Amino acid sequence: RPTADGRPPLPPTSLPTSHPNGTLQQLPKIIIIGVRKGGTRALIEMLSLHSAVAAAQNEVHFFDWESHFQKGLPWYLSQMPYTFPGQLTVEKTPAYFTSSKVPKRIHQMDPDIKLLLILRDPTERVLSDYTQVFYNRLQKHKHCQPIESVLVKDGEINLGYKALNRSLYYVHMQNWLQYFTLGSIYVVDGDELIRDPFPEMKKVESFLNLEPQINTSNFYFNKTKGFYCLRDHGRERCLHDSKGRAHPNVAPAILQKLYQFFHEPNQKFFELVGRTFNWK
Ligand SMILES: Nc1ncnc2c1ncn2[C@@H]1O[C@H](COP(=O)(O)OS(=O)(=O)O)[C@@H](OP(=O)(O)O)[C@H]1O
């Protein structure tokens, strides 16, 4: 139960839920905090190739949804997979990155936790975000607005469009840096993870101090899908069809406006993290 001030009780790490075969549920030592449409599913699946890592199946939304957070850490723990004692549990909830209350809450649970943030070109991320919403609405037989009418209002970039805000990475990163140092947050290059996942995953392995285990034969390019897929103990699998969907065509002039719009916020992000990315 939450304490009187709304905070969850202390982590029940001394009371692990154990299973007869020696496995137990453990709180995550690694969280993939976002960004939405950054490649979070690919990252968690690729990380799961490592035998020391065990991933929660679903997005848990513990720190960002009040209805879940109020249930406290025992509930959060109950969402975790059964693992062997030496294994590290990881969960991914892409919405954490852009939710301002989340950094403090995660820090309260575990100030030493390792955070992974996967980002991609902010403009591409907006198009991916739009595409996701488009398909969700289509499924529900709801009306879908054409991309240009959400991106532009009165001839200018529509600042009211939520997806644009999610791509203002520096704004959200500032919130995280109030609670965590850069040593605790590794920024994965989502564009590189698409282009060539192996080198990117080696960097992730090294940040997490994992014994090097992931290797090139874990990945193969699937021409039909147009993306890398995974090979795990001889079993081959690609991500779900909802990952890697075609994005809408946007008039070059509008795309140019978007690139310009993100130019300054991107520079601010690079300064914050002391690193640059190949964003347009
Ligand atoms: N190997 C591989 N296979 C398929 N897709 C890949 C892969 N690596 C990265 N990606 C990119 O992941 C994008 C989806 O990101 P997320 O999983 O973070 O989306 S979500 O926020 O959880 O809905 C998804 O975005 P879209 O291309 O817009 O569908 C992909 O570009």
Tab-separated table of C-alpha atoms and ligand atoms in Angstrom:
chain	number	residue	atom	x	y	z
A	1	ARG	CA	0.000	0.000	0.000
A	2	PRO	CA	1.226	3.582	-0.657
A	3	THR	CA	2.352	5.559	2.360
A	4	ALA	CA	0.331	8.554	3.614
A	5	ASP	CA	2.193	10.970	1.316
A	6	GLY	CA	1.317	8.852	-1.708
A	7	ARG	CA	4.766	7.299	-2.071
A	8	PRO	CA	5.037	3.571	-2.599
A	9	PRO	CA	6.346	1.567	0.333
A	10	LEU	CA	10.016	0.582	0.433
A	11	PRO	CA	11.084	-1.971	-2.161
A	12	PRO	CA	10.199	-5.475	-1.028
A	13	THR	CA	13.600	-6.760	-2.184
A	14	SER	CA	13.956	-8.749	1.015
A	15	LEU	CA	10.693	-10.515	0.308
A	16	PRO	CA	11.129	-11.865	-3.209
A	17	THR	CA	8.272	-13.893	-4.602
A	18	SER	CA	9.948	-17.214	-5.170
A	19	HIS	CA	9.013	-20.228	-7.204
A	20	PRO	CA	9.813	-23.870	-6.440
A	21	ASN	CA	12.309	-24.164	-9.337
A	22	GLY	CA	14.514	-21.503	-7.768
A	23	THR	CA	13.306	-18.602	-9.891
A	24	LEU	CA	11.970	-15.431	-8.373
A	25	GLN	CA	10.442	-12.142	-9.383
A	26	GLN	CA	12.834	-9.217	-9.054
A	27	LEU	CA	12.416	-5.489	-9.468
A	28	PRO	CA	14.035	-4.199	-12.664
A	29	LYS	CA	17.691	-3.233	-12.569
A	30	ILE	CA	17.307	-1.767	-16.058
A	31	ILE	CA	14.439	0.300	-17.468
A	32	ILE	CA	13.977	1.320	-21.080
A	33	ILE	CA	12.310	4.676	-20.546
A	34	GLY	CA	11.529	5.564	-24.168
A	35	VAL	CA	11.098	7.290	-26.408
A	36	ARG	CA	7.783	6.279	-27.917
A	37	LYS	CA	8.477	4.964	-31.459
A	38	GLY	CA	12.214	5.111	-30.822
A	39	GLY	CA	12.737	1.372	-31.249
A	40	THR	CA	12.015	0.295	-27.664
A	41	ARG	CA	10.554	-3.092	-28.656
A	42	ALA	CA	13.534	-3.898	-30.879
A	43	LEU	CA	15.887	-2.891	-28.057
A	44	ILE	CA	14.244	-5.029	-25.366
A	45	GLU	CA	13.999	-8.033	-27.706
A	46	MET	CA	17.647	-7.693	-28.692
A	47	LEU	CA	18.705	-7.288	-25.072
A	48	SER	CA	16.786	-10.454	-24.213
A	49	LEU	CA	19.206	-12.370	-26.446
A	50	HIS	CA	21.567	-12.118	-23.478
A	51	SER	CA	21.161	-14.966	-21.001
A	52	ALA	CA	21.650	-12.664	-18.006
A	53	VAL	CA	18.679	-10.514	-18.975
A	54	ALA	CA	14.989	-11.261	-18.474
A	55	ALA	CA	12.373	-8.921	-19.869
A	56	ALA	CA	8.859	-8.106	-18.722
A	57	GLN	CA	6.480	-9.105	-21.524
A	58	ASN	CA	4.274	-6.031	-21.566
A	59	GLU	CA	4.648	-2.324	-21.043
A	60	VAL	CA	4.033	-1.998	-17.313
A	61	HIS	CA	3.131	1.737	-17.047
A	62	PHE	CA	3.796	1.681	-13.317
A	63	PHE	CA	5.448	5.056	-12.807
A	64	ASP	CA	3.269	7.043	-15.216
A	65	TRP	CA	-0.248	5.693	-14.567
A	66	GLU	CA	-1.678	6.722	-11.205
A	67	SER	CA	-3.996	3.715	-11.063
A	68	HIS	CA	-0.929	1.434	-11.237
A	69	PHE	CA	1.414	3.537	-9.095
A	70	GLN	CA	-1.069	3.638	-6.249
A	71	LYS	CA	-0.902	-0.147	-6.037
A	72	GLY	CA	2.688	0.160	-4.836
A	73	LEU	CA	5.889	-1.738	-5.493
A	74	PRO	CA	4.477	-5.182	-4.600
A	75	TRP	CA	2.183	-4.817	-7.601
A	76	TYR	CA	5.077	-3.648	-9.779
A	77	LEU	CA	7.091	-6.663	-8.653
A	78	SER	CA	4.174	-8.946	-9.475
A	79	GLN	CA	4.376	-7.788	-13.114
A	80	MET	CA	7.953	-9.002	-13.469
A	81	PRO	CA	9.027	-12.317	-14.993
A	82	TYR	CA	10.363	-15.203	-12.904
A	83	THR	CA	14.131	-15.117	-13.164
A	84	PHE	CA	17.175	-16.875	-11.789
A	85	PRO	CA	18.906	-14.993	-8.963
A	86	GLY	CA	21.829	-13.635	-11.067
A	87	GLN	CA	19.622	-12.413	-13.884
A	88	LEU	CA	18.745	-8.783	-14.448
A	89	THR	CA	15.138	-7.845	-15.009
A	90	VAL	CA	14.318	-5.181	-17.597
A	91	GLU	CA	11.034	-3.516	-18.448
A	92	LYS	CA	10.170	-0.988	-21.137
A	93	THR	CA	7.491	1.653	-21.019
A	94	PRO	CA	8.171	4.243	-23.741
A	95	ALA	CA	5.856	6.805	-22.136
A	96	TYR	CA	8.132	7.191	-19.083
A	97	PHE	CA	10.549	9.497	-20.906
A	98	THR	CA	8.001	12.233	-21.540
A	99	SER	CA	6.179	12.008	-18.200
A	100	SER	CA	7.588	14.622	-15.819
A	101	LYS	CA	6.677	12.772	-12.594
A	102	VAL	CA	8.467	9.577	-13.537
A	103	PRO	CA	12.185	10.390	-12.932
A	104	LYS	CA	11.633	11.161	-9.244
A	105	ARG	CA	9.562	8.023	-8.745
A	106	ILE	CA	12.116	5.733	-10.369
A	107	HIS	CA	14.899	7.386	-8.370
A	108	GLN	CA	12.959	6.758	-5.156
A	109	MET	CA	12.681	3.081	-6.016
A	110	ASP	CA	16.342	2.640	-6.962
A	111	PRO	CA	18.835	5.517	-7.359
A	112	ASP	CA	21.361	3.080	-8.902
A	113	ILE	CA	19.088	1.757	-11.615
A	114	LYS	CA	20.390	1.779	-15.201
A	115	LEU	CA	18.268	3.605	-17.721
A	116	LEU	CA	18.234	3.088	-21.461
A	117	LEU	CA	16.814	5.785	-23.694
A	118	ILE	CA	16.505	4.999	-27.391
A	119	LEU	CA	16.063	8.013	-29.647
A	120	ARG	CA	15.766	8.479	-33.366
A	121	ASP	CA	15.654	11.440	-35.698
A	122	PRO	CA	12.943	13.670	-34.150
A	123	THR	CA	11.194	14.277	-37.484
A	124	GLU	CA	11.146	10.572	-38.323
A	125	ARG	CA	9.811	9.888	-34.819
A	126	VAL	CA	6.930	12.325	-35.395
A	127	LEU	CA	6.027	10.543	-38.645
A	128	SER	CA	6.179	7.200	-36.872
A	129	ASP	CA	4.012	8.537	-34.028
A	130	TYR	CA	1.462	9.830	-36.554
A	131	THR	CA	1.471	6.459	-38.360
A	132	GLN	CA	0.822	4.601	-35.094
A	133	VAL	CA	-2.155	6.825	-34.226
A	134	PHE	CA	-3.394	6.573	-37.824
A	135	TYR	CA	-3.515	2.761	-37.673
A	136	ASN	CA	-5.080	2.753	-34.190
A	137	ARG	CA	-7.865	5.028	-35.411
A	138	LEU	CA	-8.306	3.051	-38.598
A	139	GLN	CA	-8.836	-0.108	-36.543
A	140	LYS	CA	-11.516	1.648	-34.501
A	141	HIS	CA	-13.154	2.960	-37.712
A	142	LYS	CA	-12.423	6.509	-36.610
A	143	HIS	CA	-11.669	9.436	-38.887
A	144	CYS	CA	-7.960	10.057	-39.652
A	145	GLN	CA	-6.686	13.493	-40.488
A	146	PRO	CA	-4.058	13.707	-43.225
A	147	ILE	CA	-0.569	14.252	-41.841
A	148	GLU	CA	-0.141	17.691	-43.342
A	149	SER	CA	-3.236	19.028	-41.642
A	150	VAL	CA	-1.953	18.013	-38.206
A	151	LEU	CA	1.598	19.202	-38.834
A	152	VAL	CA	0.749	22.631	-40.200
A	153	LYS	CA	-1.636	25.299	-38.982
A	154	ASP	CA	-2.008	28.672	-40.729
A	155	GLY	CA	1.096	27.944	-42.789
A	156	GLU	CA	3.307	27.306	-39.745
A	157	ILE	CA	4.330	24.214	-37.804
A	158	ASN	CA	1.427	23.379	-35.482
A	159	LEU	CA	2.917	23.649	-32.000
A	160	GLY	CA	-0.241	22.170	-30.523
A	161	TYR	CA	0.479	18.786	-32.085
A	162	LYS	CA	1.471	16.517	-29.177
A	163	ALA	CA	3.787	14.333	-31.211
A	164	LEU	CA	6.046	17.337	-31.820
A	165	ASN	CA	6.491	17.852	-28.088
A	166	ARG	CA	7.549	14.236	-27.610
A	167	SER	CA	10.389	14.871	-30.068
A	168	LEU	CA	11.690	17.878	-28.084
A	169	TYR	CA	14.174	15.584	-26.412
A	170	TYR	CA	16.064	18.211	-24.413
A	171	VAL	CA	12.883	19.325	-22.618
A	172	HIS	CA	12.299	15.847	-21.232
A	173	MET	CA	15.968	15.035	-20.707
A	174	GLN	CA	16.270	18.023	-18.367
A	175	ASN	CA	13.729	16.396	-16.047
A	176	TRP	CA	15.738	13.169	-15.921
A	177	LEU	CA	18.997	14.947	-15.267
A	178	GLN	CA	17.540	16.430	-12.110
A	179	TYR	CA	17.557	12.950	-10.598
A	180	PHE	CA	20.093	10.895	-12.571
A	181	THR	CA	23.573	11.585	-13.891
A	182	LEU	CA	24.606	10.845	-17.451
A	183	GLY	CA	26.458	7.838	-16.084
A	184	SER	CA	23.098	6.202	-15.325
A	185	ILE	CA	21.396	6.951	-18.631
A	186	TYR	CA	22.670	5.453	-21.863
A	187	VAL	CA	21.261	6.962	-25.038
A	188	VAL	CA	20.910	4.317	-27.726
A	189	ASP	CA	21.003	5.562	-31.319
A	190	GLY	CA	17.713	4.232	-32.693
A	191	ASP	CA	18.586	5.067	-36.309
A	192	GLU	CA	21.790	3.047	-35.979
A	193	LEU	CA	19.923	0.193	-34.283
A	194	ILE	CA	17.783	-0.038	-37.430
A	195	ARG	CA	20.727	0.305	-39.830
A	196	ASP	CA	23.091	-2.090	-38.071
A	197	PRO	CA	21.930	-3.425	-34.697
A	198	PHE	CA	25.026	-5.400	-33.686
A	199	PRO	CA	27.474	-2.524	-32.910
A	200	GLU	CA	24.735	-0.650	-31.068
A	201	MET	CA	23.941	-3.714	-28.937
A	202	LYS	CA	27.617	-4.190	-28.057
A	203	LYS	CA	27.611	-0.655	-26.620
A	204	VAL	CA	24.485	-1.442	-24.614
A	205	GLU	CA	26.050	-4.655	-23.302
A	206	SER	CA	29.111	-2.730	-22.239
A	207	PHE	CA	27.103	0.053	-20.527
A	208	LEU	CA	25.251	-2.611	-18.543
A	209	ASN	CA	28.533	-4.360	-17.625
A	210	LEU	CA	27.240	-7.574	-19.147
A	211	GLU	CA	29.638	-10.274	-20.212
A	212	PRO	CA	29.924	-9.973	-24.047
A	213	GLN	CA	27.521	-12.538	-25.413
A	214	ILE	CA	25.418	-11.012	-28.189
A	215	ASN	CA	27.065	-11.695	-31.547
A	216	THR	CA	26.619	-10.971	-35.238
A	217	SER	CA	24.912	-14.294	-35.910
A	218	ASN	CA	22.042	-13.149	-33.658
A	219	PHE	CA	20.961	-10.797	-36.460
A	220	TYR	CA	20.049	-11.273	-40.090
A	221	PHE	CA	18.552	-8.844	-42.568
A	222	ASN	CA	15.089	-9.762	-43.793
A	223	LYS	CA	14.615	-8.219	-47.230
A	224	THR	CA	10.844	-8.633	-47.207
A	225	LYS	CA	10.474	-6.818	-43.921
A	226	GLY	CA	13.244	-4.361	-44.720
A	227	PHE	CA	14.617	-4.691	-41.158
A	228	TYR	CA	16.966	-6.854	-39.183
A	229	CYS	CA	15.356	-9.822	-37.465
A	230	LEU	CA	16.628	-11.967	-34.589
A	231	ARG	CA	18.153	-15.408	-34.431
A	232	ASP	CA	18.064	-16.938	-30.965
A	233	HIS	CA	19.320	-20.508	-30.461
A	234	GLY	CA	18.544	-21.214	-34.110
A	235	ARG	CA	15.029	-19.771	-33.920
A	236	GLU	CA	14.424	-16.867	-36.259
A	237	ARG	CA	11.911	-14.128	-35.613
A	238	CYS	CA	11.100	-10.643	-36.780
A	239	LEU	CA	9.252	-7.985	-34.840
A	240	HIS	CA	5.481	-7.728	-35.220
A	241	ASP	CA	4.052	-6.201	-38.426
A	242	SER	CA	3.169	-3.048	-36.484
A	243	LYS	CA	6.919	-2.353	-36.275
A	244	GLY	CA	8.483	-0.969	-39.415
A	245	ARG	CA	5.385	0.403	-41.116
A	246	ALA	CA	5.685	2.716	-44.121
A	247	HIS	CA	5.419	6.385	-43.165
A	248	PRO	CA	3.241	8.855	-45.061
A	249	ASN	CA	4.711	10.993	-47.791
A	250	VAL	CA	5.084	14.566	-46.661
A	251	ALA	CA	5.606	17.506	-49.033
A	252	PRO	CA	9.339	18.377	-49.113
A	253	ALA	CA	8.633	21.975	-48.071
A	254	ILE	CA	6.866	20.805	-44.906
A	255	LEU	CA	9.603	18.300	-44.135
A	256	GLN	CA	12.132	21.092	-44.484
A	257	LYS	CA	10.136	23.189	-42.017
A	258	LEU	CA	10.146	20.303	-39.566
A	259	TYR	CA	13.904	19.833	-39.852
A	260	GLN	CA	14.346	23.537	-39.202
A	261	PHE	CA	11.934	23.406	-36.290
A	262	PHE	CA	13.965	20.690	-34.581
A	263	HIS	CA	17.379	22.151	-35.331
A	264	GLU	CA	17.741	24.247	-32.174
A	265	PRO	CA	16.107	21.763	-29.765
A	266	ASN	CA	18.453	19.097	-31.145
A	267	GLN	CA	21.514	21.255	-30.470
A	268	LYS	CA	20.294	21.777	-26.926
A	269	PHE	CA	19.943	18.041	-26.485
A	270	PHE	CA	23.466	17.434	-27.823
A	271	GLU	CA	24.833	19.936	-25.322
A	272	LEU	CA	22.946	18.296	-22.479
A	273	VAL	CA	24.309	14.836	-23.211
A	274	GLY	CA	27.717	15.862	-24.563
A	275	ARG	CA	27.247	13.867	-27.718
A	276	THR	CA	25.853	14.465	-31.200
A	277	PHE	CA	23.553	12.373	-33.351
A	278	ASN	CA	23.133	12.221	-37.104
A	279	TRP	CA	19.706	13.852	-37.188
A	280	LYS	CA	18.678	15.917	-40.250
B	1	LIG	N1	14.625	-4.673	-36.192
B	1	LIG	C1	13.541	-3.898	-36.250
B	1	LIG	N2	12.386	-4.352	-36.779
B	1	LIG	C2	11.297	-3.557	-36.844
B	1	LIG	N3	11.262	-2.280	-36.384
B	1	LIG	C3	12.382	-1.796	-35.844
B	1	LIG	C4	13.558	-2.574	-35.746
B	1	LIG	N4	14.511	-1.817	-35.160
B	1	LIG	C5	13.966	-0.645	-34.905
B	1	LIG	N5	12.677	-0.607	-35.313
B	1	LIG	C6	11.832	0.571	-35.230
B	1	LIG	O1	11.065	0.518	-34.045
B	1	LIG	C7	10.001	1.451	-34.245
B	1	LIG	C8	8.925	1.237	-33.208
B	1	LIG	O2	9.412	1.748	-32.002
B	1	LIG	P1	8.859	1.279	-30.597
B	1	LIG	O3	8.950	-0.206	-30.493
B	1	LIG	O4	9.586	2.073	-29.579
B	1	LIG	O5	7.343	1.704	-30.690
B	1	LIG	S1	6.327	1.849	-29.462
B	1	LIG	O6	6.518	3.177	-28.890
B	1	LIG	O7	6.586	0.758	-28.502
B	1	LIG	O8	4.987	1.722	-30.091
B	1	LIG	C9	9.564	1.200	-35.664
B	1	LIG	O9	9.015	2.392	-36.146
B	1	LIG	P2	8.193	2.464	-37.540
B	1	LIG	O10	9.223	2.217	-38.603
B	1	LIG	O11	7.649	3.828	-37.611
B	1	LIG	O12	7.134	1.411	-37.477
B	1	LIG	C10	10.842	0.747	-36.358
B	1	LIG	O13	11.357	1.703	-37.252
